[in-house]
Short mmCIF file of C-alpha atoms and ligand atoms in Angstrom, two decimals:
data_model
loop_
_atom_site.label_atom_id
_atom_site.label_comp_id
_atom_site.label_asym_id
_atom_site.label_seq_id
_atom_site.Cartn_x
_atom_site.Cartn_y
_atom_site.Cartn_z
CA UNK A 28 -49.38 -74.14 -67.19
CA UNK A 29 -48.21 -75.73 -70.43
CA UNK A 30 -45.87 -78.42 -70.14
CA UNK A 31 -43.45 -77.51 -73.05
CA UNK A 32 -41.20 -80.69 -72.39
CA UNK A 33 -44.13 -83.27 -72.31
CA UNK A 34 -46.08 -81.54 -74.98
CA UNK A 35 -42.94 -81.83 -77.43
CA UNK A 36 -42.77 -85.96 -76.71
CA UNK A 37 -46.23 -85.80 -78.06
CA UNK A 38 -44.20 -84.63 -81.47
CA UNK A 39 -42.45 -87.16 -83.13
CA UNK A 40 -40.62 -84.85 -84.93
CA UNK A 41 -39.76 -82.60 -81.95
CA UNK A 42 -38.48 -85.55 -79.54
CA UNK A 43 -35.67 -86.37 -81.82
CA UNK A 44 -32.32 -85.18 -80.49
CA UNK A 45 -32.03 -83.48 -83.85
CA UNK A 46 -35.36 -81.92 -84.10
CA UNK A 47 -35.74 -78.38 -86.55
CA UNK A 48 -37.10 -75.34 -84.77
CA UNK A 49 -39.99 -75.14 -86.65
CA UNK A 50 -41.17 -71.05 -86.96
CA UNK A 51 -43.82 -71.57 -90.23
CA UNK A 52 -46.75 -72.68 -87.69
CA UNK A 53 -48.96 -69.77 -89.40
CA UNK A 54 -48.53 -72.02 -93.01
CA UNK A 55 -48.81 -75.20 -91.54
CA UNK A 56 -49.01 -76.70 -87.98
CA UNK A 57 -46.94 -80.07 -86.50
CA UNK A 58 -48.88 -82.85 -86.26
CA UNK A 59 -49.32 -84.51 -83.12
CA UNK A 60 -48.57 -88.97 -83.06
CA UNK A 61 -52.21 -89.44 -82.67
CA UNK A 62 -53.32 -87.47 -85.44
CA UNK A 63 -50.78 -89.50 -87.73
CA UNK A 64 -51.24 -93.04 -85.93
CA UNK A 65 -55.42 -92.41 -86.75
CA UNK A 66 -55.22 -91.74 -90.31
CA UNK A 67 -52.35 -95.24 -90.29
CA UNK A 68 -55.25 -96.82 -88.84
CA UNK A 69 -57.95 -95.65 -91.32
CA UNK A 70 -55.48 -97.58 -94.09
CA UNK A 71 -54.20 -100.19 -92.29
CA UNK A 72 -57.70 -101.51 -90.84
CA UNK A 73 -60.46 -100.03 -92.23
CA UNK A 74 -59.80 -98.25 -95.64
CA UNK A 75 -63.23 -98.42 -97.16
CA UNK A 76 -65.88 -95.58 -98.32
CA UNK A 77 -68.38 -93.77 -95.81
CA UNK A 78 -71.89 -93.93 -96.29
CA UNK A 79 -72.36 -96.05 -98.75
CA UNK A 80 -71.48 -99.40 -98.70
CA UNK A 81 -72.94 -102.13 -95.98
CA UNK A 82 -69.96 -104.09 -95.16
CA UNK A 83 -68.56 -103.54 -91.50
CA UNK A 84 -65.52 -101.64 -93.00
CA UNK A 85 -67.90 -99.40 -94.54
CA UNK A 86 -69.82 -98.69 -91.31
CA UNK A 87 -66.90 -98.41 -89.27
CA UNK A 88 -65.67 -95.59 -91.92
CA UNK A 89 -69.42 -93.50 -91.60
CA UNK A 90 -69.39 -93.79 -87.96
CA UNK A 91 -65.66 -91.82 -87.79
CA UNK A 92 -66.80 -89.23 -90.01
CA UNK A 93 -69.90 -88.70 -88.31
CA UNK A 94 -68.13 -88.63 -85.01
CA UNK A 95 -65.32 -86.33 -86.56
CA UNK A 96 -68.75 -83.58 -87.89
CA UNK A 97 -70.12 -83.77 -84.43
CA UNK A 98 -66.83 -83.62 -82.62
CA UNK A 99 -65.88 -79.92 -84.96
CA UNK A 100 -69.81 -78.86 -83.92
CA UNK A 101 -68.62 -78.88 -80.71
CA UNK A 102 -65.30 -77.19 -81.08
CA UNK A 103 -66.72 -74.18 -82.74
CA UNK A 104 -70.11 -74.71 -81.14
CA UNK A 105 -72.01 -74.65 -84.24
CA UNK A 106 -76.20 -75.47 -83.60
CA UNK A 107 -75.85 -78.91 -85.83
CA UNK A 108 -73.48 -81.23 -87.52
CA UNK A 109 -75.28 -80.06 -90.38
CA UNK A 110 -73.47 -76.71 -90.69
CA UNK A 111 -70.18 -78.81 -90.68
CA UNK A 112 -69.01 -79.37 -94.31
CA UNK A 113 -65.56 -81.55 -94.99
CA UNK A 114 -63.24 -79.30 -97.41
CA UNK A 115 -59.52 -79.72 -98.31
CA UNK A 116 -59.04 -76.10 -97.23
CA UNK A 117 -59.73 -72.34 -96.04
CA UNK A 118 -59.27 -71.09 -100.27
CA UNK A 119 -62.23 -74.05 -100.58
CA UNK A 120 -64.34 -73.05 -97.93
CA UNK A 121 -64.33 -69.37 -99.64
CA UNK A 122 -64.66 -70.52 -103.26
CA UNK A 123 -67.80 -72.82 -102.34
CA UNK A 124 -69.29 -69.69 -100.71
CA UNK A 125 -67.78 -67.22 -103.74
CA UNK A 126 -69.55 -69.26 -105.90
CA UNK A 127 -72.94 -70.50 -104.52
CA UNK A 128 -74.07 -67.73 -102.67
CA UNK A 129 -76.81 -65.96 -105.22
CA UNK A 130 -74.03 -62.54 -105.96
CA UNK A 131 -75.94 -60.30 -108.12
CA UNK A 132 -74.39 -57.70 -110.54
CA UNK A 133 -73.93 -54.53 -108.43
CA UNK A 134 -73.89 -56.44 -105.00
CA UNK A 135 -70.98 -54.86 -102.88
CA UNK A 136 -68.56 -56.83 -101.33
CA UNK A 137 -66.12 -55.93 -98.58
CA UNK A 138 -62.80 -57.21 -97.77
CA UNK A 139 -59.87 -55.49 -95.69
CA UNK A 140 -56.72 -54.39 -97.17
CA UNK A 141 -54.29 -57.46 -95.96
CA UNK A 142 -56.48 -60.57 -96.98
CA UNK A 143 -54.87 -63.55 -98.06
CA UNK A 144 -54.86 -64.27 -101.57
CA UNK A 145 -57.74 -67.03 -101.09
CA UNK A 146 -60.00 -63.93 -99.50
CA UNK A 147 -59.48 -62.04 -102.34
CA UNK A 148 -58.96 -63.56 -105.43
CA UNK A 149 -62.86 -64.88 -105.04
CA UNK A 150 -64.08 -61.96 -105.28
CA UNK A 151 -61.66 -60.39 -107.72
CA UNK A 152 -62.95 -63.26 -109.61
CA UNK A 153 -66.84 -62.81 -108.84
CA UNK A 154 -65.68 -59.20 -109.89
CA UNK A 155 -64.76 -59.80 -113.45
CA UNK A 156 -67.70 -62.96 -113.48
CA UNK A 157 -70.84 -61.68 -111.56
CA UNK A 158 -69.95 -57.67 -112.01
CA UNK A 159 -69.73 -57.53 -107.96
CA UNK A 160 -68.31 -54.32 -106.73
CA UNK A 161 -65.33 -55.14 -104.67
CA UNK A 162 -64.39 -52.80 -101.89
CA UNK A 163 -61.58 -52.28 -99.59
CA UNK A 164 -61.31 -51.41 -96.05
CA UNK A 165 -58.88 -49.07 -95.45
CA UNK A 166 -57.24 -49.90 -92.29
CA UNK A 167 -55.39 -47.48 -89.51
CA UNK A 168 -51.67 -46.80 -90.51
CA UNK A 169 -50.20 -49.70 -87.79
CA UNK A 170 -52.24 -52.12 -89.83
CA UNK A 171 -55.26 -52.70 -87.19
CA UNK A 172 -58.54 -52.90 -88.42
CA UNK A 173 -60.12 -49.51 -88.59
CA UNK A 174 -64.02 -49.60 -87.46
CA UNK A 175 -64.94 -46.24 -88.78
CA UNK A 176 -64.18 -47.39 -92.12
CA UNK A 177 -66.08 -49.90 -92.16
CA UNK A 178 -69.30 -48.34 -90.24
CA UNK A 179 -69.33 -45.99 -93.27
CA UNK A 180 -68.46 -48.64 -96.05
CA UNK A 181 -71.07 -51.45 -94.65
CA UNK A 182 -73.96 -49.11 -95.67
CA UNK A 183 -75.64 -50.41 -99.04
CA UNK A 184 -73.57 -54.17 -98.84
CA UNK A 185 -74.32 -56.96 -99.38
CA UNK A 186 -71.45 -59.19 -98.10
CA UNK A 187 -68.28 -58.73 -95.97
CA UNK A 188 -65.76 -61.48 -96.11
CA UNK A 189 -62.87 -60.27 -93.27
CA UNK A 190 -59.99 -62.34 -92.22
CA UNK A 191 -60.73 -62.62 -88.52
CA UNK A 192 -57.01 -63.12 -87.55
CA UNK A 193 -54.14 -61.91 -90.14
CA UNK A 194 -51.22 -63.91 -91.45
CA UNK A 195 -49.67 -60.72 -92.39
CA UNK A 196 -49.49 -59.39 -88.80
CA UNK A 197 -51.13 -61.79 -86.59
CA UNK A 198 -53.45 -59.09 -85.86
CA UNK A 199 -57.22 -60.25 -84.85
CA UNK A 200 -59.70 -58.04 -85.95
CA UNK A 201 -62.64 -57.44 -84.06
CA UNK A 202 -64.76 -59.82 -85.23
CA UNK A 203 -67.82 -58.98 -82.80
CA UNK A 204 -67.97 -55.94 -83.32
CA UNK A 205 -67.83 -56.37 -87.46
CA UNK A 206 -70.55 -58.84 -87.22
CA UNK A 207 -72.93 -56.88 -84.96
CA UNK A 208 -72.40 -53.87 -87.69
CA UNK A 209 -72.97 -55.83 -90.51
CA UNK A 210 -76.17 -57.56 -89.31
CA UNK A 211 -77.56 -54.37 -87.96
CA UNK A 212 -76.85 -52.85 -91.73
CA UNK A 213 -78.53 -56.16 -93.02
CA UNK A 214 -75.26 -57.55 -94.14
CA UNK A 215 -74.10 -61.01 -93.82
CA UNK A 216 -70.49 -61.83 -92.79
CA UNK A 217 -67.79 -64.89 -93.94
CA UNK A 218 -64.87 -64.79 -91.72
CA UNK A 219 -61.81 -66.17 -92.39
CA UNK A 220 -60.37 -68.25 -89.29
CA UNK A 221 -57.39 -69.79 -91.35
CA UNK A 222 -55.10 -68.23 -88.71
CA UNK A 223 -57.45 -67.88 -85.66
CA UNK A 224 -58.78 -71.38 -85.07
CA UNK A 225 -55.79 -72.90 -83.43
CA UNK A 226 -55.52 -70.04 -81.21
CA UNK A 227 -58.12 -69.09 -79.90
CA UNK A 228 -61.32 -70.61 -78.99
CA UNK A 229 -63.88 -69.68 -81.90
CA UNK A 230 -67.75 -69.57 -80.65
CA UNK A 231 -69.91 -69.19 -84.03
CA UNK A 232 -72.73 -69.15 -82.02
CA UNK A 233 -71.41 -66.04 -79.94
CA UNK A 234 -69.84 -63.99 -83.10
CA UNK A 235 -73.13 -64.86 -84.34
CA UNK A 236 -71.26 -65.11 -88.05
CA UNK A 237 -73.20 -66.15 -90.56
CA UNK A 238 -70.14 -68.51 -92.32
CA UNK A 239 -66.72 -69.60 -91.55
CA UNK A 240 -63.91 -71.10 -93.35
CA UNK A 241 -60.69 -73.12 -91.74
CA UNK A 242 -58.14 -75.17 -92.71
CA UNK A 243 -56.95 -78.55 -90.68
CA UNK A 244 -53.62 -78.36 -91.27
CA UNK A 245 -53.05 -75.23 -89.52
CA UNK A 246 -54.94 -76.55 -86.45
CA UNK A 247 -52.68 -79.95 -85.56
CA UNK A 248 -54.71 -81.90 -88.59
CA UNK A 249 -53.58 -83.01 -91.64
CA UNK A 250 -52.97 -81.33 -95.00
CA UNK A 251 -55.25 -80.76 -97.06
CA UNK A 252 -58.31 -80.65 -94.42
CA UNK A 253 -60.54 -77.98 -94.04
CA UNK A 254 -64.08 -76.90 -92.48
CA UNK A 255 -66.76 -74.53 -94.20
CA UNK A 256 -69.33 -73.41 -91.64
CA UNK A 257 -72.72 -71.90 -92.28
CA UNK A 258 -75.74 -71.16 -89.93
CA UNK A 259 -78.06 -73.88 -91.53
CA UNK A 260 -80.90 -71.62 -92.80
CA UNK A 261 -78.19 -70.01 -94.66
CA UNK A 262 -76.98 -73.33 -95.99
CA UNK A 263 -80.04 -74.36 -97.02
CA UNK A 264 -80.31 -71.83 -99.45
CA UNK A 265 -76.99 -71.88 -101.09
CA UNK A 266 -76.87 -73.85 -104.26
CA UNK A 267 -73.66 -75.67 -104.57
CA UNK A 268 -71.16 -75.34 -107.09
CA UNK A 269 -69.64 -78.78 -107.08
CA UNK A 270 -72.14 -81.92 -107.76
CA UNK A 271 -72.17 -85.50 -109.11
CA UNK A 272 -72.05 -88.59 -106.60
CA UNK A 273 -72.73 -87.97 -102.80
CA UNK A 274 -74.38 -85.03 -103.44
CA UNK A 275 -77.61 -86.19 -104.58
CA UNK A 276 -80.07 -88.75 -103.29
CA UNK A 277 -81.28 -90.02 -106.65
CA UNK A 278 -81.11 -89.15 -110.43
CA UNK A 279 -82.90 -89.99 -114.14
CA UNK A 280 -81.46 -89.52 -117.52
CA UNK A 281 -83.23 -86.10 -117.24
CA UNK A 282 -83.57 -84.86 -113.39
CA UNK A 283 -81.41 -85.05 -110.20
CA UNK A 284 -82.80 -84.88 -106.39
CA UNK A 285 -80.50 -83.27 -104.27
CA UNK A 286 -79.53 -84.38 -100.48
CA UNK A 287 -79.84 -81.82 -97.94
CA UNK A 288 -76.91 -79.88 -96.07
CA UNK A 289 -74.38 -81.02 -95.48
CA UNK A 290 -73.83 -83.44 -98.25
CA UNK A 291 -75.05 -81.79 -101.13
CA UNK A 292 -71.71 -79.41 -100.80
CA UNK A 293 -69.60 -83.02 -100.42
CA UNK A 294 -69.29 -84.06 -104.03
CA UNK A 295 -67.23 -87.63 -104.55
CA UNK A 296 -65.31 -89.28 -102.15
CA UNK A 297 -63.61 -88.05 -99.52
CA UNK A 298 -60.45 -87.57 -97.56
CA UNK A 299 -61.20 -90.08 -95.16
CA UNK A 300 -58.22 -90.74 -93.49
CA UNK A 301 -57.85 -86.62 -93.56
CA UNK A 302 -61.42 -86.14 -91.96
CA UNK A 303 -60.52 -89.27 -89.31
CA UNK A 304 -57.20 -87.32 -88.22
CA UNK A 305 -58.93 -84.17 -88.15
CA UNK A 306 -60.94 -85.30 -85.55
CA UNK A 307 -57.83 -86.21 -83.35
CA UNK A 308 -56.30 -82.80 -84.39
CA UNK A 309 -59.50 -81.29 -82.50
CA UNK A 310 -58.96 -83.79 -79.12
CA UNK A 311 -55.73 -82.57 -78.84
CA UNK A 312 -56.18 -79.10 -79.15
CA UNK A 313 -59.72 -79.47 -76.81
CA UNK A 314 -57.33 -80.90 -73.76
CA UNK A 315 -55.47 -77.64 -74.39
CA UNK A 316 -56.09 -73.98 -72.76
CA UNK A 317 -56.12 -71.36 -75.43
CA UNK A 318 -55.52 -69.15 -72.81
CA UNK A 319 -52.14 -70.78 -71.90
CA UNK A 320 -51.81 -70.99 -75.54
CA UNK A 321 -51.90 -67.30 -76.40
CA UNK A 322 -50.04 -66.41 -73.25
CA UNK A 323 -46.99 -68.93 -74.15
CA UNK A 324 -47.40 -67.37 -78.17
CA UNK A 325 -46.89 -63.41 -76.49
CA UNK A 326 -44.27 -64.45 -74.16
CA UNK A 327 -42.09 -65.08 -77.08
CA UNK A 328 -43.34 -62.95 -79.51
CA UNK A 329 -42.24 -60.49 -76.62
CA UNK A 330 -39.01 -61.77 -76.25
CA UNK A 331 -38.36 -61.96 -80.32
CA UNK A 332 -39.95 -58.14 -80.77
CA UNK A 333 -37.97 -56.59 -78.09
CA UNK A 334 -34.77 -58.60 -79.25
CA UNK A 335 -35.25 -58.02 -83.40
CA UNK A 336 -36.11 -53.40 -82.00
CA UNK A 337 -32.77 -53.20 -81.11
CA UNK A 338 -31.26 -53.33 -84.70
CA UNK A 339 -32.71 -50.27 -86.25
CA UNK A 340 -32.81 -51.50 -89.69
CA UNK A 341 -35.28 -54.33 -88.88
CA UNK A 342 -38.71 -53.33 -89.38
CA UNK A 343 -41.93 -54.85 -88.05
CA UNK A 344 -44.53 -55.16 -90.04
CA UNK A 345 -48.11 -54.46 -87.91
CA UNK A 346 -48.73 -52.62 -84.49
CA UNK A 347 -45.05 -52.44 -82.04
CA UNK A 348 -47.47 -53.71 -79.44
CA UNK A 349 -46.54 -58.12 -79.30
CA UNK A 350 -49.33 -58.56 -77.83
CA UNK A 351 -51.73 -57.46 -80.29
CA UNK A 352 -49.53 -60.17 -82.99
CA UNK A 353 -50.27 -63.00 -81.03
CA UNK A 354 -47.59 -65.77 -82.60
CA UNK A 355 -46.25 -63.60 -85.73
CA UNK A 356 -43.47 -61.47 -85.80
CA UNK A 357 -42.78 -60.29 -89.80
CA UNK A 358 -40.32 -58.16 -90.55
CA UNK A 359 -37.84 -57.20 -93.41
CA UNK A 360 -34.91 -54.96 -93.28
CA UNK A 361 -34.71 -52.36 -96.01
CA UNK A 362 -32.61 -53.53 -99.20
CA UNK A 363 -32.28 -56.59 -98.29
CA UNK A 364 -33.85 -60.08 -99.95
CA UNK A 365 -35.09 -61.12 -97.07
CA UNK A 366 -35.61 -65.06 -99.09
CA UNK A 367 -31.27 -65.25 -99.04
CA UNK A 368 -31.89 -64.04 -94.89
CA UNK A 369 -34.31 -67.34 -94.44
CA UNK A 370 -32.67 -69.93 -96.53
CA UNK A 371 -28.82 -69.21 -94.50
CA UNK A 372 -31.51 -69.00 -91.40
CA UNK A 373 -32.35 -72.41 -92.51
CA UNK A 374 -28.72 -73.93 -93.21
CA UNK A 375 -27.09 -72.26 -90.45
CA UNK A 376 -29.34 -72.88 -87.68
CA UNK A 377 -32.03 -75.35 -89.23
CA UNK A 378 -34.55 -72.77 -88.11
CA UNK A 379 -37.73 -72.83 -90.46
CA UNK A 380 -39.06 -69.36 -91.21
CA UNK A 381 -41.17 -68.37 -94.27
CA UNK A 382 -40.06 -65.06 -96.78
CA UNK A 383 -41.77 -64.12 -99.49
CA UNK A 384 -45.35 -61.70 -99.47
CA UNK A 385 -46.92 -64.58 -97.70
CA UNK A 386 -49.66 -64.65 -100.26
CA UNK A 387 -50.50 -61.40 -99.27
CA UNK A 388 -48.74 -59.44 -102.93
CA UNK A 389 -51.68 -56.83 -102.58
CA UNK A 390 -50.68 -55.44 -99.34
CA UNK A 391 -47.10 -55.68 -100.30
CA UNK A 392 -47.20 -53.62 -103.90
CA UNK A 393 -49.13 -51.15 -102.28
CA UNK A 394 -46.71 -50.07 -99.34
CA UNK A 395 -43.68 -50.71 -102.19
CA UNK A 396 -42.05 -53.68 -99.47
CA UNK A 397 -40.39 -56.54 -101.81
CA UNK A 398 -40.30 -59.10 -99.43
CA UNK A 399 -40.14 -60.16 -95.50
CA UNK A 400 -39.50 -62.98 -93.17
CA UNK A 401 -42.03 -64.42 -91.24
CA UNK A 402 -41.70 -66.04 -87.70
CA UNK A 403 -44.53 -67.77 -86.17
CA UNK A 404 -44.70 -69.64 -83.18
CA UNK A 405 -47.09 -72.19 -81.48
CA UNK A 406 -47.29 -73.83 -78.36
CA UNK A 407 -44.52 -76.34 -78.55
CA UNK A 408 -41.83 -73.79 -79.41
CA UNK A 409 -39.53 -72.79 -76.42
CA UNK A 410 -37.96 -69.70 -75.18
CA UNK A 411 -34.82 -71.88 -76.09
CA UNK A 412 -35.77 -71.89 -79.50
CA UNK A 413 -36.25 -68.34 -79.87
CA UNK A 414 -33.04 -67.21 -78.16
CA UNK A 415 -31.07 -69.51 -80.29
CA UNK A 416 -32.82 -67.69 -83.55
CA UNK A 417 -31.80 -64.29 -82.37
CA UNK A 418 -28.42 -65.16 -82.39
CA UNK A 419 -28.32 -66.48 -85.62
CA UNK A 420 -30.04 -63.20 -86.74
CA UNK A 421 -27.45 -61.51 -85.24
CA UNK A 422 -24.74 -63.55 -87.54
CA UNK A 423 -26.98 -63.28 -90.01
CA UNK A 424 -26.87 -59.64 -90.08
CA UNK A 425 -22.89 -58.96 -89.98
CA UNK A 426 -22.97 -61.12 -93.77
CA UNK A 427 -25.94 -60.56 -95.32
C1 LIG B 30 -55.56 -65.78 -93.37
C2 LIG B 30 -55.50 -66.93 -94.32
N1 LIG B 30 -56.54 -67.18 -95.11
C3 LIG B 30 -56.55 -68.20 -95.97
C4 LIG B 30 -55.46 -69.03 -96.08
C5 LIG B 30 -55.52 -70.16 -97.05
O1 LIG B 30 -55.43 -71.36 -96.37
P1 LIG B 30 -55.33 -72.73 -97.17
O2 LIG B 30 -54.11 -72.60 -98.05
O3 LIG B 30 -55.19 -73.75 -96.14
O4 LIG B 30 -56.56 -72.82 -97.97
C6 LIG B 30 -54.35 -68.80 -95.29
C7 LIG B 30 -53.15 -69.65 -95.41
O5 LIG B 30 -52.07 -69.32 -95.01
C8 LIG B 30 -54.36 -67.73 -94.38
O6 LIG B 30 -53.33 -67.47 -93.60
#
């Protein structure tokens, strides 16, 4: 069983007496003291460049980063280090694949209809750029991912990029199953494990994707980390989009000779320190069970759903079902801003919530909702927490 009181003293910010309940975990995740204290190490001791220069700072540097590729390998049990590329984000991950992968005009992409902004603006892009046909998966009316659609739509693409769990919802779609479609349809699949990686364990060998995009700082790492997977083969062939110094082993006034994957996608220097607390980020989580994980996430979600039904106003957005959210519970309540309902949340209570379309506009103009709150939980939130935000709601409600 999780221990909720010891796991919290790994939190600097959660062992003060005055600590925030901290509901935005689905934008960005705590950071645990050893994640911090590594990257204070990185600049205190050794802040130097990796794989270039000879000095023992230097070496020191390409050894961490080395150890940080192989130790993400692992975590997602990717075949090499090689398929391990160092990004500052998920929206990266996708625009190095948007825009290296060889789209053709007329090649048909698919995406569902509640991808984040960074799964669909790529291709929106790639739309009006590469004259891609962009189509959109249709899902079932509580917002799950509707297979039949997609058996009939996969027929003649080329690509399906598919957020594998939803920061709308919290819904996970069923990545397996997409996958095994696609590929038997010839199709190759990008999933989007922004929202899945730090809760449940991701095997890319298993889905047998093809590429994968996540961020750190969702996952316990720091901001402005990320991971872009690719099955090497794959890799290989992509051409990358960004280039200049790390990317290439030597150059003339008239010719360049590229390095091989992975660094011919790492152009310039790096986020060291980022990279070095990443690493941490994925010890932490590895001494962790995802099963506790998810079972601590739907204990409150259940307690928060069941709670937030008994006003009838309050709507959730996704399936009734908490357990098929995992840690998200959005909802709005009609004609009302639901921005002014997080911000007195926030000076009320000093709960942290997010409002807003939670960069998801697209789903948002099309069902005609202006706005919702979002509440999403992680491991080191307590059933304390959660009962002490439903009766703020509650006050909430009598002045808003
Ligand atoms: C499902 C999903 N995809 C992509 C992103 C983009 O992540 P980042 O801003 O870290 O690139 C997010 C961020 O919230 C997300 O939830």
């Amino acid at each position: 069983m999780l221990d909720i009181n010891k796991i919290r003293k790994d939190f600097k910010i959660l062992s003060d007496e005055k600590a925030p309940i901290y509901f935005d975990n689905a934008c960005m995740s705590l950071k645990p003291n050893t994640v911090v204290n590594a990257m204070n190490t990185y600049y205190y001791e050794f802040p130097a460049c990796a794989g270039r220069s000879a000095h023992k700072m230097g070496d020191k540097v390409t050894k961490k980063i080395k150890e940080t590729r192989t130790l993400i390998a692992k975590f997602i049990n990717a075949d090499s280090q090689k398929e391990i590329i160092f990004t500052r984000n998920t929206t990266e991950g996708i625009n190095l694949l948007a825009n290296s992968f060889p789209f053709k005009s007329g090649d048909i992409v698919l995406v569902s209809d509640k991808e984040h902004n960074s799964n669909l603006v790529p291709w929106l892009r790639l739309k009006e750029k590469a004259g891609i046909i962009l189509k959109i998966i249709p899902g079932n009316n509580d917002n799950t991912f509707n297979l039949e659609n997609f058996k009939e739509q996969v027929i003649g693409a080329k690509f399906v990029s598919i957020g594998h769990t939803s920061n709308l919802d919290g819904v996970t779609n069923p990545a397996k199953e997409i996958i095994e479609i696609a590929h038997k349809n010839g199709v190759l699949v990008h999933l989007d494990a922004a929202q899945s990686i730090a809760h449940q364990k991701i095997d890319v060998r298993d889905l047998d994707v093809d590429f994968l995009s996540f961020s750190g700082h969702k996952m316990l790492g720091p901001s402005g980390t990320g991971i872009f997977y690719g099955k090497q083969k794959l890799l290989e062939d992509l051409a990358p989009f960004m280039v200049g110094g790390d990317t290439v082993e030597s150059t003339t006034y008239e010719s360049y000779k590229m390095l091989e994957v992975p660094e011919k996608f790492e152009a310039g220097l790096q986020d060291y320190a980022g990279i070095i607390g990443l690493g941490e980020a994925v010890k932490y989580l590895d001494q962790l069970s995802f099963k506790e994980i998810s079972e601590h996430e739907i204990k409150l979600n259940t307690y928060i759903t069941e709670e937030l039904r008994k006003f009838p106003k309050v709507k959730i957005i996704g399936p009734t079902d908490p357990v098929l959210r995992g840690g998200i519970i959005n909802f709005y309540i009609e004609n009302t801003d639901m921005h002014k309902f997080a911000i007195i949340l926030d000076e009320m209570a000093g709960i942290a919530i997010r409002s807003g379309q939670h960069c998801v506009h697209s789903w948002f103009h099309s069902k005609k909702i202006y706005n919702s709150a979002r509440v999403s939980v992680y491991f080191y939130n307590t059933m304390e927490e959660a009962e002490i935000f439903i009766s703020n709601f509650t006050k909430i409600l009598k002045i808003i």
